[in-house]
Amino acid sequence: MSDSTLPPLLAAEGWHVLHLYYRIDHATWSLLSPEEQIEAKTRLSELVQEIRATEGCQLLIFAMVGPKADLGFMLLAADLHKLNAFEKQLTQALGADILQPTYSYLSMTERSEYTTSDEQYAADLAAEGHAPGTPEHEQKLAEFKVRMTKYLKDRLYPVLPPWEVMCFYPMNKRRGEVKNWYALSFEERKKLMGGHARVGRMWAGKILQLITGSTGLDDWEWGVTLFAHDPADIKGIIYEMRFDPVSADYAEFGEFYIGLQVPLDELFRRVQV
Amino acid sequence: MSDSTLPPLLAAEGWHVLHLYYRIDHATWSLLSPEEQIEAKTRLSELVQEIRATEGCQLLIFAMVGPKADLGFMLLAADLHKLNAFEKQLTQALGADILQPTYSYLSMTERSEYTTSDEQYAADLAAEGHAPGTPEHEQKLAEFKVRMTKYLKDRLYPVLPPWEVMCFYPMNKRRGEVKNWYALSFEERKKLMGGHARVGRMWAGKILQLITGSTGLDDWEWGVTLFAHDPADIKGIIYEMRFDPVSADYAEFGEFYIGLQVPLDELFRRVQV
Amino acid sequence: MSDSTLPPLLAAEGWHVLHLYYRIDHATWSLLSPEEQIEAKTRLSELVQEIRATEGCQLLIFAMVGPKADLGFMLLAADLHKLNAFEKQLTQALGADILQPTYSYLSMTERSEYTTSDEQYAADLAAEGHAPGTPEHEQKLAEFKVRMTKYLKDRLYPVLPPWEVMCFYPMNKRRGEVKNWYALSFEERKKLMGGHARVGRMWAGKILQLITGSTGLDDWEWGVTLFAHDPADIKGIIYEMRFDPVSADYAEFGEFYIGLQVPLDELFRRVQV
Amino acid sequence: MSDSTLPPLLAAEGWHVLHLYYRIDHATWSLLSPEEQIEAKTRLSELVQEIRATEGCQLLIFAMVGPKADLGFMLLAADLHKLNAFEKQLTQALGADILQPTYSYLSMTERSEYTTSDEQYAADLAAEGHAPGTPEHEQKLAEFKVRMTKYLKDRLYPVLPPWEVMCFYPMNKRRGEVKNWYALSFEERKKLMGGHARVGRMWAGKILQLITGSTGLDDWEWGVTLFAHDPADIKGIIYEMRFDPVSADYAEFGEFYIGLQVPLDELFRRVQV
Amino acid sequence: MSDSTLPPLLAAEGWHVLHLYYRIDHATWSLLSPEEQIEAKTRLSELVQEIRATEGCQLLIFAMVGPKADLGFMLLAADLHKLNAFEKQLTQALGADILQPTYSYLSMTERSEYTTSDEQYAADLAAEGHAPGTPEHEQKLAEFKVRMTKYLKDRLYPVLPPWEVMCFYPMNKRRGEVKNWYALSFEERKKLMGGHARVGRMWAGKILQLITGSTGLDDWEWGVTLFAHDPADIKGIIYEMRFDPVSADYAEFGEFYIGLQVPLDELFRRVQV
């Protein structure tokens, strides 16, 4: 019933991302009969399957830690109309007013503007003594291009991992009266972001990070989604990054949400529906 | 039944603009019988038609993205009494407490105080070597006047486009202890706003922008409404403008709302009423 | 039933002022029978008449623009016990929980501390060449005293006008780490306030303004109530004042509310009760 | 039924103070039968009597001005377990969910750290020419000790006055990046506080003030409770103090609440229960 | 029914800590029959026993002071899945919607990065004249190691004391445009934290303090939990610490909560269930 007769609403590049967090209204839930409760859970299960089977869509499910939220979804969609239709259905799937939205965040996957270009990398190779045309230059450049193609695909069209712990928070770059990110030159910003990337690489294998852009789409400028196997690694990387100058001087953070990826039946059990 | 016996309440110049965003109370909605639900939707459909048929009024309808809101209206009216009467009716049209207001914003269309005057343009022409009285001066000046007349009409009495994506946010100019927009001279402000306008022109055809004034009318100083075909262009223009000095140093932003222009029947389907 | 056995609670000078804004709970209202609804409206109408007939009390009624509020009252009373008793009755007049308070503001009428004294004016006259004792000095001084007596009465014991548009907002003077109003000398403050008064006089006939004090009474230091015939004039004067140094450097603003003075029967129609 | 089997929880010095403000849920109240309403009011009346008869407890009752709150209590108790038990009972006394808490504040009476010590006063006397051992020195010092003993008792174990108007607000001392109270020396702070005390003494007889400490107990560092006969005096003293350097540079204020001390039967009438 | 089929989710070091504060919805509670109320309290009592009997879990129970919350839990768990399952059960244990979450905070126990290392202590001893290899050096170093092992265990795997008064608040280190903790060197930070520790040691025996880390886990960077026998000591230590330079210049504080450790039957009596 959610099929739209409208043409798809696609971005020239990247996917739409919606984080959705809810509390369950157990009083309303308890008014449903056991049969209605089973129907409701079946409806949500089928909707999850439908979304996951839809071209250009991904859906992750979380048991959220603490009463800020009981459960959460992370929905990715190429078509904004589809994302909009699916999010309204997810909210209603367990019945009217059962899922009470507590927080949500809209963003889009995007390329980093600070990524090293092929030309810059070739120039760096030359500066290191590997002149253009030499086999070493050509091989290293080819490897770089493969690496960057994968990196760009992972940013724009990521396949999200089933790691246990998820952390989401939105952030801004500071526009203070003294410290103002947007008054820095591109070169200054690129250099600062480089330090940030170095910290990120030190946590490879422990932390998977997805940065999505939300300037103009929601109340902060970026969304950050982290995945980890050990909750202490979430704390570890974010604490370490606070000392990185780009964060120390320019980062502003919103609310933090911690969710656990669990199968849907475990989620139902855990949130007691 | 909304007819007022009061004389119209008109501004000397410009129209009143009200952005209205709502969540639907599905639990209350589900208490209505199917017949009552059809009546309710018919009532809203007829009210939409009535408003659109009313002299000096425009109404746009949006499916809102994310649980911040389910649906939205953008209502323009020359007569503030009419705007007031229609907004109260829109809120009640689906039945008592079905539409729960989540955010609204009152503003007015207005001319820009930084627009180049005819005199300034004539002087600019003279400075470029086209002396007053020469055919080139006269022709260029005439074209300028036509262009400015259309520009002014588009700002004060706009006809809003049916583009798919709408973005709304309110904003202030900063009155910081160091960076204070209101302590700058008119010339400084005009120069800074000129850079802003240049960015806007680069997005022509992709972005349509309406700036409305709200100092004294609502909690911020301006409302910004953008229309686009590609959601990424919303993000693109606002991100690019952040680096423009007038934004980097002086802009403060409120909440951001993203809506999709859809026909009313598609809206009903999408929000599941 | 609101009669108090307590002695009146009067201020040595000035009246108490309470702005009251409400949303209507239409779901609760719709549970009343048509007879109960008529009784409820009659009860509110009679209470309005009673307040207006009470010595030392004034009451204005507003249809509020936008869903921030549906209707509003501005209640003035010499006796704080009376103000307290009447506001509780106004909130309940349409029935339990029908009027949901959304915002309120308590302040008192007060004299301006920056007003020119008779002595200062006499000295100014002398400085302009009109020596004390000359007919011109005496006449001008007498006229000044008449003007100031009326001005003081209008501030302390105002008779509020039936102008169509009302704007209310609370404000503070900034106590920043750099710009601190309360660290300025009286002379500096008086000079800055003089510029403000000049802007106000330029809008005479278009805007009527009442400044009331609320330091210690509510969450901001002053309440500002403006009356106009044209909504654009509200925007016009407040926007213009932002550039006045006293506002640019020292003013901080709360929420803005726009109401329309309408007869009670029109109000009932408009808010659909 | 509130009797606790736990030993009393006493502070080494001073009493616990809890300000409690509530709105009445009239819809829930109206569901009670007339008999149940009378029972409920009797229950609250008896609880008030019980608290007032309890060793080490005081209770004041207020009709609150404006819809921020309908009624308020100020509860003092030596035993924190008693305070805790009584506040839970006060909230429930009119029935489940009738009193809806809108604001509360926990603090403790405390001595001022800036009070002049006996030694300091003796040294001041000597500096004024009254050498220790002289009759004048001894007499003045004895008088000082009597005065300070009463002052200390009034701060730590106050008997609150039945004055008509009560004003409560919480406050902090600023820890700004430039102006930082906690980075000042004790001597600087003592000197600044001395100016504050001088303003306070000028309002003696018109204003009674109780400063209680709440660092670590609630969200601000101090609670300020003022009592007056004339509402304008509340505004007067707080406005005047804003210009005192210690306030101008270092004070930060929370929300302001105004209550009127009325007998319980008048309170019931006024809030329409 | 909370048993999870998922493997435990453990941190490499430390336990997860969740503070949970609730208001009781007495109106919903009063709809339960006396039998259902007894069942509900039994269910909560049994859950408390189950949690306390679970390997790697601790649970403290508080009667909260003031209407910010009626009751609170402090839940520690090695396994984040268990913590998540137990917190959802605690919230539901008295029945659907009886416990209304008002605040919660997620953090983890962690070692302090500013602790003196064995190597540093040995070097300090040598500098004090106790050369390595001397009996005094060896003995002091051995004692230090024992002390630090206990200190570390108390921080990472604490056994919480049954002291009467509990105070919880979250905090950040300031990242201001002038005063920026994260721009200081490790040595500067270690020195500042040393002063803080000295104040803490002066309150030994009166105050027990647990600092837990929450960067990336919740909205502030640390949670602070204090235990005391005298409520005035909570106020005393936190007030004293405000003057410590690390707090004066760099600390930012969230909301403060005060709870009293009472047996469960006393808690039920006090909150009137």
Coordinates of N, CA and C in Angstrom, one line a residue, chain A residues 50-178:
Chain A
E50 N 10.7 -6.7 3.5 CA 10.4 -6.0 2.3 C 11.4 -4.9 2.0
I51 N 11.8 -4.1 3.1 CA 12.7 -3.1 2.9 C 14.1 -3.6 2.5
R52 N 14.5 -4.7 3.2 CA 15.8 -5.3 2.9 C 15.8 -5.9 1.5
A53 N 14.6 -6.3 1.0 CA 14.6 -6.8 -0.4 C 14.4 -5.8 -1.5
T54 N 14.3 -4.5 -1.0 CA 14.1 -3.4 -2.0 C 15.4 -2.9 -2.5
E55 N 15.5 -2.9 -3.8 CA 16.7 -2.4 -4.5 C 17.1 -1.0 -4.0
G56 N 18.4 -0.8 -3.6 CA 18.8 0.5 -3.1 C 18.5 0.8 -1.7
C57 N 18.0 -0.2 -0.9 CA 17.6 0.0 0.5 C 18.4 -0.9 1.4
Q58 N 18.8 -0.4 2.6 CA 19.3 -1.2 3.6 C 18.6 -0.8 4.9
L59 N 18.5 -1.8 5.9 CA 17.9 -1.5 7.1 C 18.6 -2.2 8.2
L60 N 19.1 -1.5 9.3 CA 19.7 -2.1 10.4 C 18.7 -1.9 11.6
I61 N 18.8 -2.9 12.5 CA 17.9 -2.9 13.7 C 18.7 -2.9 15.0
F62 N 18.3 -2.1 15.9 CA 19.1 -2.0 17.2 C 18.2 -2.1 18.4
A63 N 18.7 -2.8 19.4 CA 18.1 -2.7 20.8 C 18.9 -1.5 21.4
M64 N 18.2 -0.5 21.8 CA 18.9 0.7 22.3 C 19.2 0.6 23.8
V65 N 20.3 1.1 24.2 CA 20.7 1.0 25.6 C 20.2 2.2 26.4
G66 N 19.5 2.0 27.5 CA 19.0 3.1 28.3 C 17.6 3.5 27.8
P67 N 16.9 4.3 28.7 CA 15.5 4.7 28.4 C 15.4 5.8 27.4
K68 N 16.6 6.4 26.9 CA 16.5 7.3 25.8 C 15.7 6.8 24.7
A69 N 15.8 5.5 24.4 CA 15.1 4.8 23.4 C 15.1 3.3 23.7
D70 N 14.0 2.6 23.1 CA 14.0 1.1 23.3 C 14.5 0.4 22.1
L71 N 14.1 1.0 20.9 CA 14.7 0.3 19.7 C 15.0 1.4 18.6
G72 N 15.8 1.0 17.7 CA 16.2 1.9 16.7 C 16.4 1.3 15.3
F73 N 16.2 2.1 14.3 CA 16.5 1.6 12.9 C 17.5 2.6 12.3
M74 N 18.3 2.0 11.3 CA 19.1 2.9 10.5 C 18.7 2.5 9.0
L75 N 18.1 3.4 8.4 CA 17.5 3.1 7.0 C 18.2 3.9 6.0
L76 N 18.7 3.2 5.0 CA 19.4 3.8 3.8 C 18.5 3.6 2.6
A77 N 18.4 4.6 1.8 CA 17.6 4.5 0.5 C 18.1 5.4 -0.5
A78 N 18.2 4.9 -1.8 CA 18.6 5.7 -2.9 C 17.5 6.7 -3.2
D79 N 16.3 6.3 -3.1 CA 15.1 7.1 -3.5 C 14.5 7.7 -2.2
L80 N 14.4 9.0 -2.2 CA 13.9 9.7 -1.0 C 12.4 9.5 -0.8
H81 N 11.7 9.3 -1.9 CA 10.3 9.0 -1.7 C 10.1 7.6 -1.0
K82 N 11.0 6.6 -1.4 CA 10.9 5.3 -0.7 C 11.3 5.4 0.7
L83 N 12.4 6.2 1.0 CA 12.8 6.4 2.4 C 11.7 7.0 3.2
N84 N 11.0 8.0 2.7 CA 9.9 8.6 3.4 C 8.7 7.7 3.6
A85 N 8.4 6.9 2.6 CA 7.3 6.0 2.7 C 7.6 4.9 3.7
F86 N 8.8 4.3 3.7 CA 9.2 3.3 4.6 C 9.3 3.7 6.0
E87 N 9.8 5.0 6.2 CA 9.9 5.4 7.6 C 8.6 5.6 8.3
K88 N 7.6 6.1 7.5 CA 6.3 6.3 8.0 C 5.7 4.9 8.4
Q89 N 5.9 3.9 7.5 CA 5.4 2.5 7.8 C 6.1 1.9 9.0
L90 N 7.4 2.1 9.1 CA 8.1 1.5 10.3 C 7.5 2.1 11.6
T91 N 7.3 3.4 11.6 CA 6.7 4.0 12.8 C 5.4 3.4 13.2
Q92 N 4.6 3.0 12.2 CA 3.2 2.5 12.4 C 3.1 1.0 12.5
A93 N 4.3 0.3 12.2 CA 4.1 -1.1 12.0 C 3.6 -1.9 13.2
L94 N 4.0 -1.5 14.4 CA 3.5 -2.2 15.6 C 2.1 -1.7 16.0
G95 N 1.5 -0.8 15.3 CA 0.2 -0.3 15.7 C 0.3 1.2 16.0
A96 N -0.9 1.8 16.0 CA -0.9 3.3 16.2 C -0.3 3.7 17.6
D97 N 0.7 4.5 17.6 CA 1.2 5.1 18.8 C 2.0 4.1 19.7
I98 N 2.3 2.9 19.2 CA 3.1 2.0 19.9 C 4.6 2.5 19.9
L99 N 5.1 2.8 18.7 CA 6.5 3.3 18.7 C 6.4 4.9 18.8
Q100 N 6.9 5.4 19.8 CA 6.9 6.8 20.1 C 8.3 7.4 19.7
P101 N 8.4 8.1 18.6 CA 9.7 8.7 18.2 C 10.4 9.5 19.3
T102 N 11.6 9.2 19.6 CA 12.3 10.1 20.6 C 13.4 10.9 19.9
Y103 N 14.0 10.4 18.8 CA 15.0 11.1 18.1 C 15.1 10.6 16.7
S104 N 15.5 11.4 15.8 CA 15.7 10.9 14.4 C 16.8 11.8 13.8
Y105 N 17.4 11.4 12.7 CA 18.4 12.2 12.0 C 18.5 11.8 10.6
L106 N 18.3 12.9 9.7 CA 18.4 12.7 8.3 C 19.7 13.2 7.7
S107 N 20.4 12.4 6.9 CA 21.6 12.8 6.3 C 21.8 12.1 5.0
M108 N 22.9 12.3 4.3 CA 23.2 11.6 3.0 C 24.6 11.2 3.0
T109 N 24.9 10.0 2.4 CA 26.3 9.6 2.2 C 26.9 10.7 1.3
E110 N 28.2 10.9 1.4 CA 28.9 11.9 0.6 C 30.3 11.6 0.5
R111 N 31.0 12.1 -0.5 CA 32.4 11.9 -0.6 C 33.1 13.0 0.3
S112 N 34.3 12.7 0.7 CA 35.0 13.7 1.5 C 35.7 14.7 0.5
E113 N 35.6 16.0 0.8 CA 36.2 16.9 0.0 C 37.7 17.0 0.2
Y114 N 38.2 16.4 1.2 CA 39.6 16.5 1.6 C 40.4 15.3 1.1
T115 N 39.8 14.4 0.4 CA 40.5 13.2 -0.1 C 41.6 13.6 -1.1
T116 N 42.7 12.9 -1.1 CA 43.8 13.2 -2.0 C 43.4 12.8 -3.4
S117 N 43.6 13.7 -4.4 CA 43.2 13.5 -5.8 C 44.3 12.6 -6.4
D118 N 44.0 12.0 -7.6 CA 45.0 11.3 -8.4 C 46.2 12.2 -8.7
E119 N 45.9 13.4 -9.1 CA 46.9 14.3 -9.5 C 47.8 14.6 -8.3
Q120 N 47.2 14.8 -7.1 CA 48.0 15.2 -6.0 C 48.9 14.0 -5.6
Y121 N 48.4 12.8 -5.7 CA 49.1 11.6 -5.3 C 50.3 11.4 -6.3
A122 N 50.0 11.6 -7.6 CA 51.1 11.5 -8.6 C 52.2 12.5 -8.3
A123 N 51.8 13.7 -8.0 CA 52.8 14.7 -7.6 C 53.6 14.3 -6.4
D124 N 52.9 13.7 -5.4 CA 53.6 13.3 -4.2 C 54.6 12.2 -4.5
L125 N 54.2 11.3 -5.4 CA 55.1 10.2 -5.8 C 56.4 10.8 -6.5
A126 N 56.1 11.7 -7.4 CA 57.2 12.4 -8.0 C 58.2 13.1 -7.0
A127 N 57.6 13.7 -6.1 CA 58.4 14.4 -5.0 C 59.2 13.4 -4.2
E128 N 58.6 12.2 -4.1 CA 59.4 11.1 -3.3 C 60.4 10.4 -4.2
G129 N 60.6 10.9 -5.5 CA 61.6 10.3 -6.3 C 61.1 9.3 -7.3
H130 N 59.8 9.1 -7.4 CA 59.2 8.1 -8.3 C 58.7 8.9 -9.5
A131 N 59.5 9.2 -10.5 CA 59.1 10.1 -11.6 C 57.9 9.4 -12.4
P132 N 57.0 10.3 -12.9 CA 56.0 9.8 -13.8 C 56.6 8.9 -14.9
G133 N 56.0 7.8 -15.3 CA 56.5 7.0 -16.4 C 57.3 5.8 -15.8
T134 N 57.9 6.0 -14.7 CA 58.7 4.9 -14.1 C 57.7 3.8 -13.7
P135 N 58.1 2.5 -13.7 CA 57.2 1.4 -13.3 C 56.7 1.6 -11.9
E136 N 57.5 2.0 -11.0 CA 57.1 2.2 -9.6 C 56.0 3.2 -9.5
H137 N 56.2 4.3 -10.2 CA 55.1 5.4 -10.2 C 53.8 4.8 -10.7
E138 N 53.9 4.1 -11.8 CA 52.7 3.7 -12.5 C 52.0 2.7 -11.6
Q139 N 52.8 1.8 -11.0 CA 52.1 0.7 -10.2 C 51.5 1.3 -8.9
K140 N 52.3 2.2 -8.2 CA 51.7 2.8 -7.0 C 50.5 3.6 -7.3
L141 N 50.5 4.3 -8.5 CA 49.3 5.2 -8.8 C 48.1 4.3 -9.1
A142 N 48.4 3.2 -9.8 CA 47.3 2.3 -10.1 C 46.7 1.7 -8.8
E143 N 47.6 1.3 -7.9 CA 47.1 0.8 -6.6 C 46.3 1.8 -5.8
F144 N 46.8 3.1 -5.9 CA 46.1 4.2 -5.2 C 44.7 4.3 -5.8
K145 N 44.6 4.3 -7.1 CA 43.3 4.5 -7.8 C 42.3 3.4 -7.3
V146 N 42.8 2.1 -7.3 CA 41.9 1.0 -6.8 C 41.5 1.3 -5.4
R147 N 42.4 1.7 -4.5 CA 42.1 1.9 -3.1 C 41.1 3.0 -3.0
M148 N 41.3 4.1 -3.8 CA 40.4 5.2 -3.6 C 39.0 4.9 -4.2
T149 N 38.9 4.1 -5.2 CA 37.6 3.7 -5.8 C 36.8 3.0 -4.8
K150 N 37.5 2.0 -4.1 CA 36.8 1.3 -3.0 C 36.4 2.2 -1.9
Y151 N 37.4 3.1 -1.5 CA 37.1 4.0 -0.4 C 35.8 4.9 -0.7
L152 N 35.8 5.4 -2.0 CA 34.7 6.2 -2.4 C 33.4 5.4 -2.4
K153 N 33.5 4.2 -2.9 CA 32.2 3.4 -2.9 C 31.8 3.1 -1.5
D154 N 32.7 2.8 -0.6 CA 32.4 2.6 0.8 C 31.7 3.8 1.5
R155 N 32.1 5.0 1.1 CA 31.5 6.2 1.6 C 30.1 6.5 1.0
L156 N 30.0 6.3 -0.3 CA 28.8 6.7 -1.0 C 27.7 5.6 -1.0
Y157 N 28.2 4.3 -1.1 CA 27.3 3.2 -1.2 C 27.7 2.1 -0.3
P158 N 27.8 2.4 1.0 CA 28.3 1.5 2.0 C 27.5 0.2 2.2
V159 N 28.1 -0.9 2.5 CA 27.4 -2.1 3.0 C 27.7 -2.1 4.5
L160 N 26.7 -1.9 5.3 CA 26.9 -1.8 6.7 C 27.2 -3.1 7.4
P161 N 28.1 -3.2 8.4 CA 28.5 -4.4 8.9 C 27.6 -4.8 10.1
P162 N 27.6 -6.2 10.4 CA 26.8 -6.7 11.5 C 27.4 -6.6 12.9
W163 N 28.4 -5.6 13.1 CA 29.1 -5.6 14.3 C 28.1 -5.2 15.5
E164 N 28.5 -5.7 16.7 CA 27.5 -5.7 17.8 C 27.1 -4.3 18.2
V165 N 28.0 -3.4 18.4 CA 27.7 -2.1 19.0 C 27.7 -1.0 18.0
M166 N 26.6 -0.2 18.1 CA 26.5 1.0 17.2 C 26.5 2.3 18.0
C167 N 27.2 3.3 17.6 CA 27.1 4.6 18.3 C 26.8 5.6 17.2
F168 N 25.7 6.5 17.5 CA 25.4 7.6 16.6 C 25.5 8.9 17.3
Y169 N 26.0 9.9 16.6 CA 25.9 11.2 17.2 C 26.0 12.2 16.0
P170 N 25.4 13.4 16.1 CA 25.5 14.4 15.1 C 26.6 15.4 15.5
M171 N 27.1 16.1 14.6 CA 28.2 17.1 15.0 C 28.2 18.3 14.0
N172 N 28.8 19.4 14.5 CA 29.0 20.6 13.8 C 30.5 20.9 13.8
K173 N 30.9 21.7 12.8 CA 32.2 22.4 13.0 C 31.9 23.8 13.5
R174 N 32.7 24.2 14.5 CA 32.5 25.4 15.3 C 32.6 26.7 14.4
R175 N 31.6 27.6 14.5 CA 31.7 28.9 13.9 C 31.7 29.9 15.0
G176 N 32.7 29.8 15.9 CA 32.8 30.7 17.0 C 33.3 32.1 16.6
E177 N 33.3 33.0 17.6 CA 33.8 34.4 17.3 C 35.3 34.4 17.1
V178 N 36.0 33.4 17.7 CA 37.4 33.3 17.7 C 37.8 32.1 16.8

